[in-house]
Amino acid sequence: MTNETSQTRKPEYRIYHVVGQGDKAIWTPIGAAWEHRDQLGFAVRLDLVPLTGRIVMRVIGETTETNGGQP
């Protein structure tokens, strides 16, 4: 992915750092991802790389944006 692509296309996925389990989990947005045009992979941009916890990638939509990414 080029810089031009990342600037012209909106990301399709939000990437979160998740600490904890269930209702007490803390979801922090840490990046975004774009599906390759051939649908065989993803271009990922991370603003930080956590050392602990989980990394979760979710489709960007009204539900994920209003719930902080939590399912």
Tab-separated table of N, CA and C in Angstrom:
chain	number	residue	atom	x	y	z
A	1	MET	N	0.838	-1.168	0.000
A	1	MET	CA	0.000	0.000	0.000
A	1	MET	C	0.885	1.234	0.000
A	2	THR	N	0.544	2.186	-0.798
A	2	THR	CA	1.302	3.427	-0.833
A	2	THR	C	0.653	4.440	0.099
A	3	ASN	N	1.378	5.517	0.365
A	3	ASN	CA	0.799	6.576	1.183
A	3	ASN	C	-0.414	7.181	0.509
A	4	GLU	N	-0.377	7.262	-0.823
A	4	GLU	CA	-1.508	7.810	-1.561
A	4	GLU	C	-2.765	6.981	-1.301
A	5	THR	N	-2.628	5.664	-1.317
A	5	THR	CA	-3.775	4.793	-1.082
A	5	THR	C	-4.328	4.981	0.317
A	6	SER	N	-3.460	5.056	1.308
A	6	SER	CA	-3.943	5.200	2.681
A	6	SER	C	-4.610	6.548	2.903
A	7	GLN	N	-4.255	7.551	2.126
A	7	GLN	CA	-4.851	8.866	2.295
A	7	GLN	C	-6.153	9.010	1.519
A	8	THR	N	-6.323	8.264	0.427
A	8	THR	CA	-7.512	8.424	-0.396
A	8	THR	C	-8.615	7.445	-0.039
A	9	ARG	N	-8.280	6.297	0.487
A	9	ARG	CA	-9.275	5.296	0.873
A	9	ARG	C	-9.455	5.304	2.384
A	10	LYS	N	-10.694	5.291	2.823
A	10	LYS	CA	-10.957	5.199	4.260
A	10	LYS	C	-10.689	3.768	4.711
A	11	PRO	N	-10.188	3.589	5.930
A	11	PRO	CA	-9.931	2.224	6.413
A	11	PRO	C	-11.241	1.462	6.591
A	12	GLU	N	-11.177	0.151	6.332
A	12	GLU	CA	-12.350	-0.701	6.492
A	12	GLU	C	-12.398	-1.349	7.874
A	13	TYR	N	-11.245	-1.375	8.563
A	13	TYR	CA	-11.153	-2.049	9.853
A	13	TYR	C	-10.471	-1.144	10.862
A	14	ARG	N	-10.925	-1.219	12.113
A	14	ARG	CA	-10.275	-0.520	13.216
A	14	ARG	C	-9.550	-1.591	14.029
A	15	ILE	N	-8.356	-1.266	14.487
A	15	ILE	CA	-7.560	-2.206	15.271
A	15	ILE	C	-7.514	-1.714	16.715
A	16	TYR	N	-7.762	-2.647	17.638
A	16	TYR	CA	-7.846	-2.321	19.061
A	16	TYR	C	-6.848	-3.136	19.868
A	17	HIS	N	-6.377	-2.546	20.951
A	17	HIS	CA	-5.632	-3.257	21.988
A	17	HIS	C	-6.652	-3.562	23.078
A	18	VAL	N	-6.801	-4.839	23.425
A	18	VAL	CA	-7.810	-5.249	24.399
A	18	VAL	C	-7.116	-5.850	25.616
A	19	VAL	N	-7.449	-5.309	26.786
A	19	VAL	CA	-6.923	-5.815	28.052
A	19	VAL	C	-8.111	-6.242	28.900
A	20	GLY	N	-8.042	-7.436	29.455
A	20	GLY	CA	-9.124	-7.938	30.290
A	20	GLY	C	-10.089	-8.801	29.495
A	21	GLN	N	-11.116	-9.269	30.187
A	21	GLN	CA	-12.090	-10.190	29.592
A	21	GLN	C	-13.512	-9.681	29.807
A	22	GLY	N	-14.399	-10.084	28.927
A	22	GLY	CA	-15.828	-9.825	29.102
A	22	GLY	C	-16.178	-8.355	29.200
A	23	ASP	N	-17.150	-8.066	30.070
A	23	ASP	CA	-17.648	-6.694	30.227
A	23	ASP	C	-16.620	-5.746	30.827
A	24	LYS	N	-15.597	-6.291	31.471
A	24	LYS	CA	-14.581	-5.444	32.107
A	24	LYS	C	-13.385	-5.184	31.199
A	25	ALA	N	-13.424	-5.707	29.974
A	25	ALA	CA	-12.316	-5.505	29.038
A	25	ALA	C	-12.227	-4.032	28.645
A	26	ILE	N	-11.009	-3.573	28.455
A	26	ILE	CA	-10.760	-2.200	28.018
A	26	ILE	C	-10.273	-2.259	26.575
A	27	TRP	N	-11.004	-1.603	25.674
A	27	TRP	CA	-10.684	-1.583	24.244
A	27	TRP	C	-10.117	-0.208	23.896
A	28	THR	N	-8.888	-0.168	23.412
A	28	THR	CA	-8.232	1.079	23.037
A	28	THR	C	-7.890	1.030	21.554
A	29	PRO	N	-8.401	1.974	20.736
A	29	PRO	CA	-8.056	1.967	19.315
A	29	PRO	C	-6.572	2.287	19.127
A	30	ILE	N	-5.893	1.468	18.311
A	30	ILE	CA	-4.452	1.665	18.103
A	30	ILE	C	-4.070	1.717	16.630
A	31	GLY	N	-5.031	1.572	15.722
A	31	GLY	CA	-4.672	1.601	14.311
A	31	GLY	C	-5.843	1.290	13.412
A	32	ALA	N	-5.507	1.039	12.144
A	32	ALA	CA	-6.522	0.775	11.130
A	32	ALA	C	-5.960	-0.188	10.095
A	33	ALA	N	-6.874	-0.772	9.302
A	33	ALA	CA	-6.448	-1.700	8.254
A	33	ALA	C	-7.304	-1.503	7.014
A	34	TRP	N	-6.677	-1.740	5.877
A	34	TRP	CA	-7.325	-1.661	4.580
A	34	TRP	C	-7.173	-3.005	3.888
A	35	GLU	N	-8.249	-3.527	3.332
A	35	GLU	CA	-8.160	-4.779	2.585
A	35	GLU	C	-7.517	-4.495	1.235
A	36	HIS	N	-6.619	-5.380	0.806
A	36	HIS	CA	-6.014	-5.236	-0.514
A	36	HIS	C	-7.095	-5.359	-1.578
A	37	ARG	N	-6.893	-4.682	-2.676
A	37	ARG	CA	-7.895	-4.705	-3.750
A	37	ARG	C	-8.147	-6.118	-4.262
A	38	ASP	N	-7.120	-6.983	-4.231
A	38	ASP	CA	-7.301	-8.366	-4.681
A	38	ASP	C	-7.891	-9.258	-3.587
A	39	GLN	N	-8.169	-8.686	-2.416
A	39	GLN	CA	-8.783	-9.366	-1.275
A	39	GLN	C	-7.957	-10.538	-0.747
A	40	LEU	N	-6.645	-10.495	-0.952
A	40	LEU	CA	-5.775	-11.569	-0.482
A	40	LEU	C	-4.947	-11.176	0.737
A	41	GLY	N	-5.191	-9.994	1.275
A	41	GLY	CA	-4.429	-9.565	2.438
A	41	GLY	C	-4.878	-8.192	2.910
A	42	PHE	N	-4.115	-7.645	3.849
A	42	PHE	CA	-4.444	-6.357	4.448
A	42	PHE	C	-3.201	-5.488	4.558
A	43	ALA	N	-3.400	-4.196	4.457
A	43	ALA	CA	-2.374	-3.219	4.804
A	43	ALA	C	-2.760	-2.691	6.186
A	44	VAL	N	-1.825	-2.718	7.112
A	44	VAL	CA	-2.116	-2.369	8.503
A	44	VAL	C	-1.275	-1.172	8.920
A	45	ARG	N	-1.910	-0.199	9.569
A	45	ARG	CA	-1.199	0.933	10.159
A	45	ARG	C	-1.465	0.912	11.655
A	46	LEU	N	-0.393	0.781	12.438
A	46	LEU	CA	-0.510	0.792	13.892
A	46	LEU	C	0.126	2.065	14.429
A	47	ASP	N	-0.582	2.742	15.314
A	47	ASP	CA	-0.036	3.930	15.966
A	47	ASP	C	0.844	3.548	17.149
A	48	LEU	N	0.642	2.347	17.671
A	48	LEU	CA	1.501	1.808	18.725
A	48	LEU	C	1.380	0.293	18.699
A	49	VAL	N	2.368	-0.367	19.284
A	49	VAL	CA	2.368	-1.829	19.362
A	49	VAL	C	2.402	-2.212	20.838
A	50	PRO	N	1.301	-2.772	21.348
A	50	PRO	CA	1.258	-3.127	22.766
A	50	PRO	C	2.118	-4.344	23.069
A	51	LEU	N	2.640	-4.397	24.273
A	51	LEU	CA	3.462	-5.527	24.702
A	51	LEU	C	2.645	-6.603	25.399
A	52	THR	N	1.473	-6.244	25.898
A	52	THR	CA	0.610	-7.204	26.588
A	52	THR	C	-0.806	-7.081	26.038
A	53	GLY	N	-1.674	-7.980	26.444
A	53	GLY	CA	-3.065	-7.932	26.004
A	53	GLY	C	-3.231	-8.558	24.630
A	54	ARG	N	-4.359	-8.271	23.999
A	54	ARG	CA	-4.678	-8.821	22.678
A	54	ARG	C	-4.826	-7.692	21.672
A	55	ILE	N	-4.622	-8.026	20.397
A	55	ILE	CA	-4.911	-7.106	19.301
A	55	ILE	C	-6.113	-7.678	18.565
A	56	VAL	N	-7.157	-6.844	18.401
A	56	VAL	CA	-8.392	-7.270	17.748
A	56	VAL	C	-8.672	-6.328	16.589
A	57	MET	N	-9.040	-6.894	15.429
A	57	MET	CA	-9.388	-6.104	14.254
A	57	MET	C	-10.875	-6.291	13.982
A	58	ARG	N	-11.627	-5.178	13.909
A	58	ARG	CA	-13.073	-5.219	13.704
A	58	ARG	C	-13.455	-4.335	12.527
A	59	VAL	N	-14.490	-4.750	11.808
A	59	VAL	CA	-15.021	-3.948	10.712
A	59	VAL	C	-15.511	-2.627	11.282
A	60	ILE	N	-15.182	-1.531	10.601
A	60	ILE	CA	-15.659	-0.219	11.038
A	60	ILE	C	-17.122	-0.094	10.640
A	61	GLY	N	-17.932	0.273	11.593
A	61	GLY	CA	-19.358	0.470	11.359
A	61	GLY	C	-19.941	1.256	12.500
A	62	GLU	N	-21.211	1.536	12.393
A	62	GLU	CA	-21.873	2.324	13.426
A	62	GLU	C	-21.758	1.653	14.795
A	63	THR	N	-21.925	0.339	14.844
A	63	THR	CA	-21.865	-0.384	16.116
A	63	THR	C	-20.479	-0.329	16.729
A	64	THR	N	-19.433	-0.588	15.940
A	64	THR	CA	-18.082	-0.606	16.497
A	64	THR	C	-17.644	0.779	16.942
A	65	GLU	N	-18.057	1.806	16.235
A	65	GLU	CA	-17.632	3.156	16.594
A	65	GLU	C	-18.345	3.658	17.851
A	66	THR	N	-19.606	3.306	18.043
A	66	THR	CA	-20.326	3.797	19.220
A	66	THR	C	-20.047	2.959	20.459
A	67	ASN	N	-19.644	1.700	20.275
A	67	ASN	CA	-19.360	0.820	21.415
A	67	ASN	C	-17.875	0.712	21.706
A	68	GLY	N	-17.070	1.548	21.121
A	68	GLY	CA	-15.631	1.479	21.351
A	68	GLY	C	-15.023	0.201	20.822
A	69	GLY	N	-15.647	-0.408	19.813
A	69	GLY	CA	-15.128	-1.614	19.202
A	69	GLY	C	-15.623	-2.899	19.822
A	70	GLN	N	-16.180	-2.804	21.009
A	70	GLN	CA	-16.613	-4.014	21.706
A	70	GLN	C	-17.795	-4.651	20.987
A	71	PRO	N	-17.797	-5.982	20.912
A	71	PRO	CA	-18.924	-6.679	20.259
A	71	PRO	C	-20.209	-6.546	21.056
